[in-house]
Amino acid sequence: MNNPILLNGYTLSQKKNEDLKKILVKCPSLSLATILVGDDKASHIYVQAKIKACQNVGINPIPVFLSKDITEQELLKKIELLNNDSTVHGILVQLPLPDHLNSHKVLESINPKKDVDCFHPFNIGNLYAGVSDFAPATSVGIMMLLDSIREQWSIESKNVVIVGASNIVGKPTAMLLLQKEATITIAHKKTKNLKELCLTADLIIIAVGKVNLITKDMVRKGAVVIDVGMNRIQTEQGTKLVGDVDFENVKDQTFAITPVPKGVGPMTISALLYNLYFLYQQHYTKNNNDLR
Ligand code: NAD
């Protein structure tokens, strides 16, 4: 078999970001509010990466850092102010929130027209009804990666097994692939015979957070494998980021595969910026500043 195609999300995201930067020259005032509650180290790193990505393409980031002790009412008030500020085009709340805050209620308070993460029930509803392909950023990033090999491999009619049924990755990705007329199975922690199921797949997408959950004997020859998992492991050289797939042993079995790092991760950030531009095009330009 030929060498597998390495779906390098780092390179693709750089290209996508350059393309967007050229488009955004025409709308220099585009802005994204990034709300971070508390001082979780990993969340800080993610938010900083999003802020930097905004700056690189000419989007104006509005960082909002809030104390971990903020009350739900205070946070909702802050979001309301941003909802009513016509200079703010997108709002994201970095998850997870501290336990005393109700994430669902907080996400629901964001104006759907500014809901850059596509976590609001209105936007998710449209995605699930098949009337919109606006979706959470990781799912959009996965579709961008698959689109990059569309000349050699098309989604239509493929059997897809998605391992992991979360609202931020597994379920919305299933909806986007269904819109492309693939056949989808979603597996989760109670799924029986995961190996047999995976062996039926032309495309495996895994988003669980368990090292080496997908091994060579679970992947049929010529399948495409997208690894969303992010796990930090200790090695003699220090901490290392790995996915959910036993990459070294699985790769030769595949037609195309994402590495970790430099796979889905950078695409998620790039897709977030495209989501902001999508919202801007949909609601801001057409409706004459009507963002409330
Ligand atoms: P989650 O915890 O919300 O969901 C995990 C899912 O995996 C659940 O549906 C659960 O039932 C399923 N699961 C657990 N154990 C399983 C098993 N043994 N077999 C089959 N299914 C099992 O997780 P999430 O937020 O979707 O994140 C999943 C992983 O993806 C994490 O490693 C996370 O860090 C990573 N992630 C990466 C990106 C990115 O941009 N690369 C974005 C989001 C999440």
GROMACS .gro file of C-alpha atoms in nm, residues 59-287:
model
  229
   59ILE     CA    1  -0.943   4.029   1.415
   60ASN     CA    2  -0.962   4.253   1.720
   61PRO     CA    3  -0.964   4.032   2.033
   62ILE     CA    4  -1.147   4.159   2.340
   63PRO     CA    5  -1.012   3.952   2.631
   64VAL     CA    6  -1.246   3.940   2.930
   65PHE     CA    7  -1.082   3.785   3.236
   66LEU     CA    8  -1.319   3.731   3.529
   67SER     CA    9  -1.263   3.613   3.883
   68LYS     CA   10  -1.338   3.246   3.964
   69ASP     CA   11  -1.573   3.374   4.233
   70ILE     CA   12  -1.797   3.570   3.996
   71THR     CA   13  -2.167   3.500   4.054
   72GLU     CA   14  -2.383   3.362   3.776
   73GLN     CA   15  -2.586   3.682   3.774
   74GLU     CA   16  -2.271   3.895   3.731
   75LEU     CA   17  -2.150   3.676   3.445
   76LEU     CA   18  -2.490   3.690   3.272
   77LYS     CA   19  -2.485   4.068   3.309
   78LYS     CA   20  -2.140   4.084   3.148
   79ILE     CA   21  -2.263   3.873   2.856
   80GLU     CA   22  -2.569   4.093   2.819
   81LEU     CA   23  -2.344   4.399   2.788
   82LEU     CA   24  -2.142   4.226   2.515
   83ASN     CA   25  -2.464   4.111   2.342
   84ASN     CA   26  -2.578   4.474   2.328
   85ASP     CA   27  -2.244   4.615   2.214
   86SER     CA   28  -2.262   4.656   1.836
   87THR     CA   29  -1.880   4.672   1.810
   88VAL     CA   30  -1.857   4.310   1.934
   89HIS     CA   31  -1.921   4.051   1.661
   90GLY     CA   32  -1.856   3.728   1.846
   91ILE     CA   33  -1.855   3.606   2.206
   92LEU     CA   34  -1.702   3.288   2.341
   93VAL     CA   35  -1.701   3.154   2.694
   94GLN     CA   36  -1.406   2.924   2.759
   95LEU     CA   37  -1.520   2.593   2.909
   96PRO     CA   38  -1.518   2.437   3.161
   97LEU     CA   39  -1.670   2.697   3.391
   98PRO     CA   40  -1.628   2.672   3.771
   99ASP     CA   41  -1.880   2.432   3.926
  100HIS     CA   42  -2.108   2.698   4.077
  101LEU     CA   43  -2.192   2.833   3.728
  102ASN     CA   44  -2.450   2.662   3.508
  103SER     CA   45  -2.276   2.624   3.169
  104HIS     CA   46  -2.598   2.558   2.981
  105LYS     CA   47  -2.761   2.872   3.117
  106VAL     CA   48  -2.451   3.079   3.046
  107LEU     CA   49  -2.415   2.955   2.686
  108GLU     CA   50  -2.787   3.008   2.629
  109SER     CA   51  -2.749   3.373   2.733
  110ILE     CA   52  -2.517   3.450   2.439
  111ASN     CA   53  -2.694   3.612   2.145
  112PRO     CA   54  -2.708   3.332   1.883
  113LYS     CA   55  -2.590   3.585   1.625
  114LYS     CA   56  -2.266   3.625   1.824
  115ASP     CA   57  -2.234   3.258   1.928
  116VAL     CA   58  -1.901   3.190   1.758
  117ASP     CA   59  -1.864   2.846   1.924
  118CYS     CA   60  -2.209   2.736   1.798
  119PHE     CA   61  -2.309   2.606   2.142
  120HIS     CA   62  -2.640   2.797   2.163
  121PRO     CA   63  -2.947   2.569   2.127
  122PHE     CA   64  -3.075   2.786   1.840
  123ASN     CA   65  -2.761   2.730   1.632
  124ILE     CA   66  -2.727   2.365   1.731
  125GLY     CA   67  -3.095   2.317   1.642
  126ASN     CA   68  -3.042   2.453   1.293
  127LEU     CA   69  -2.741   2.225   1.247
  128TYR     CA   70  -2.936   1.919   1.364
  129ALA     CA   71  -3.233   2.012   1.144
  130GLY     CA   72  -2.994   2.015   0.849
  131VAL     CA   73  -3.073   2.375   0.755
  132SER     CA   74  -2.728   2.512   0.844
  133ASP     CA   75  -2.370   2.392   0.837
  134PHE     CA   76  -2.262   2.646   1.097
  135ALA     CA   77  -2.114   2.417   1.365
  136PRO     CA   78  -1.875   2.401   1.661
  137ALA     CA   79  -1.518   2.480   1.559
  138THR     CA   80  -1.364   2.134   1.604
  139SER     CA   81  -1.628   1.983   1.375
  140VAL     CA   82  -1.571   2.255   1.115
  141GLY     CA   83  -1.195   2.196   1.141
  142ILE     CA   84  -1.243   1.822   1.081
  143MET     CA   85  -1.452   1.898   0.770
  144MET     CA   86  -1.176   2.130   0.643
  145LEU     CA   87  -0.922   1.849   0.683
  146LEU     CA   88  -1.145   1.605   0.493
  147ASP     CA   89  -1.210   1.866   0.227
  148SER     CA   90  -0.835   1.898   0.172
  149ILE     CA   91  -0.833   1.542   0.026
  150ARG     CA   92  -1.166   1.568  -0.159
  151GLU     CA   93  -1.001   1.498  -0.496
  152GLN     CA   94  -0.876   1.160  -0.375
  153TRP     CA   95  -1.146   1.070  -0.119
  154SER     CA   96  -1.506   1.182  -0.095
  155ILE     CA   97  -1.733   1.168   0.211
  156GLU     CA   98  -2.053   1.074   0.028
  157SER     CA   99  -2.178   0.720   0.104
  158LYS     CA  100  -1.890   0.639   0.336
  159ASN     CA  101  -1.943   0.441   0.657
  160VAL     CA  102  -1.827   0.657   0.944
  161VAL     CA  103  -1.771   0.553   1.304
  162ILE     CA  104  -1.739   0.843   1.545
  163VAL     CA  105  -1.603   0.734   1.882
  164GLY     CA  106  -1.710   0.986   2.147
  165ALA     CA  107  -2.057   1.139   2.168
  166SER     CA  108  -1.989   1.482   2.318
  167ASN     CA  109  -2.186   1.794   2.231
  168ILE     CA  110  -1.871   1.976   2.127
  169VAL     CA  111  -1.718   1.715   1.895
  170GLY     CA  112  -1.890   1.380   1.833
  171LYS     CA  113  -2.254   1.481   1.785
  172PRO     CA  114  -2.208   1.797   1.575
  173THR     CA  115  -1.947   1.624   1.356
  174ALA     CA  116  -2.200   1.347   1.293
  175MET     CA  117  -2.453   1.608   1.177
  176LEU     CA  118  -2.210   1.770   0.932
  177LEU     CA  119  -2.115   1.431   0.787
  178LEU     CA  120  -2.481   1.333   0.759
  179GLN     CA  121  -2.538   1.651   0.557
  180LYS     CA  122  -2.267   1.519   0.322
  181GLU     CA  123  -2.463   1.192   0.291
  182ALA     CA  124  -2.232   0.961   0.481
  183THR     CA  125  -2.372   0.687   0.708
  184ILE     CA  126  -2.288   0.753   1.070
  185THR     CA  127  -2.252   0.542   1.382
  186ILE     CA  128  -2.172   0.717   1.708
  187ALA     CA  129  -1.996   0.506   1.970
  188HIS     CA  130  -1.951   0.596   2.337
  189LYS     CA  131  -1.830   0.447   2.661
  190LYS     CA  132  -2.114   0.193   2.682
  191THR     CA  133  -2.081   0.077   2.320
  192LYS     CA  134  -2.031  -0.297   2.279
  193ASN     CA  135  -1.785  -0.445   2.030
  194LEU     CA  136  -1.604  -0.123   1.951
  195LYS     CA  137  -1.339  -0.311   1.756
  196GLU     CA  138  -1.591  -0.483   1.525
  197LEU     CA  139  -1.770  -0.152   1.472
  198CYS     CA  140  -1.450   0.032   1.385
  199LEU     CA  141  -1.358  -0.240   1.139
  200THR     CA  142  -1.671  -0.152   0.937
  201ALA     CA  143  -1.558   0.210   0.902
  202ASP     CA  144  -1.421   0.390   0.598
  203LEU     CA  145  -1.364   0.683   0.832
  204ILE     CA  146  -1.295   0.670   1.205
  205ILE     CA  147  -1.315   0.990   1.406
  206ILE     CA  148  -1.210   0.954   1.765
  207ALA     CA  149  -1.268   1.212   2.038
  208VAL     CA  150  -1.247   1.041   2.376
  209GLY     CA  151  -0.929   1.135   2.563
  210LYS     CA  152  -0.779   0.787   2.612
  211VAL     CA  153  -0.429   0.705   2.493
  212ASN     CA  154  -0.409   0.421   2.236
  213LEU     CA  155  -0.784   0.348   2.239
  214ILE     CA  156  -0.764   0.289   1.863
  215THR     CA  157  -0.510   0.023   1.773
  216LYS     CA  158  -0.401  -0.130   1.442
  217ASP     CA  159  -0.633  -0.432   1.470
  218MET     CA  160  -0.935  -0.194   1.485
  219VAL     CA  161  -0.865  -0.013   1.158
  220ARG     CA  162  -0.938  -0.162   0.821
  221LYS     CA  163  -0.689  -0.116   0.540
  222GLY     CA  164  -0.739   0.208   0.351
  223ALA     CA  165  -0.951   0.380   0.616
  224VAL     CA  166  -0.919   0.748   0.701
  225VAL     CA  167  -0.850   0.821   1.069
  226ILE     CA  168  -0.907   1.156   1.238
  227ASP     CA  169  -0.771   1.175   1.592
  228VAL     CA  170  -0.924   1.454   1.801
  229GLY     CA  171  -0.796   1.326   2.136
  230MET     CA  172  -0.551   1.531   2.337
  231ASN     CA  173  -0.369   1.354   2.617
  232ARG     CA  174  -0.061   1.473   2.802
  233ILE     CA  175   0.171   1.191   2.898
  234GLN     CA  176   0.501   1.183   3.087
  235THR     CA  177   0.807   1.058   2.902
  236GLU     CA  178   1.176   1.063   2.994
  237GLN     CA  179   1.203   1.380   2.784
  238GLY     CA  180   0.917   1.550   2.971
  239THR     CA  181   0.548   1.598   2.895
  240LYS     CA  182   0.427   1.495   2.551
  241LEU     CA  183   0.096   1.553   2.374
  242VAL     CA  184  -0.057   1.241   2.216
  243GLY     CA  185  -0.394   1.153   2.070
  244ASP     CA  186  -0.629   0.857   2.115
  245VAL     CA  187  -0.482   0.658   1.825
  246ASP     CA  188  -0.174   0.437   1.839
  247PHE     CA  189  -0.039   0.651   1.555
  248GLU     CA  190   0.291   0.474   1.483
  249ASN     CA  191   0.129   0.134   1.440
  250VAL     CA  192  -0.196   0.248   1.280
  251LYS     CA  193  -0.065   0.494   1.019
  252ASP     CA  194   0.051   0.240   0.758
  253GLN     CA  195  -0.292   0.083   0.764
  254THR     CA  196  -0.463   0.406   0.661
  255PHE     CA  197  -0.530   0.604   0.346
  256ALA     CA  198  -0.499   0.927   0.544
  257ILE     CA  199  -0.444   1.009   0.911
  258THR     CA  200  -0.407   1.312   1.137
  259PRO     CA  201  -0.104   1.337   1.366
  260VAL     CA  202  -0.122   1.468   1.723
  261PRO     CA  203  -0.002   1.735   1.770
  262LYS     CA  204  -0.043   1.934   1.445
  263GLY     CA  205  -0.365   1.764   1.342
  264VAL     CA  206  -0.713   1.867   1.452
  265GLY     CA  207  -0.590   2.109   1.723
  266PRO     CA  208  -0.471   2.395   1.497
  267MET     CA  209  -0.772   2.344   1.269
  268THR     CA  210  -1.007   2.407   1.562
  269ILE     CA  211  -0.863   2.754   1.616
  270SER     CA  212  -0.865   2.834   1.246
  271ALA     CA  213  -1.227   2.718   1.220
  272LEU     CA  214  -1.321   2.942   1.512
  273LEU     CA  215  -1.197   3.244   1.316
  274TYR     CA  216  -1.397   3.128   1.011
  275ASN     CA  217  -1.702   3.090   1.235
  276LEU     CA  218  -1.666   3.452   1.340
  277TYR     CA  219  -1.644   3.562   0.978
  278PHE     CA  220  -1.950   3.348   0.898
  279LEU     CA  221  -2.154   3.520   1.172
  280TYR     CA  222  -2.037   3.858   1.051
  281GLN     CA  223  -2.143   3.781   0.696
  282GLN     CA  224  -2.477   3.634   0.802
  283HIS     CA  225  -2.591   3.893   1.050
  284TYR     CA  226  -2.382   4.202   1.047
  285THR     CA  227  -2.334   4.292   0.684
  286LYS     CA  228  -2.682   4.187   0.569
  287ASN     CA  229  -2.887   4.324   0.856
   0.00000   0.00000   0.00000
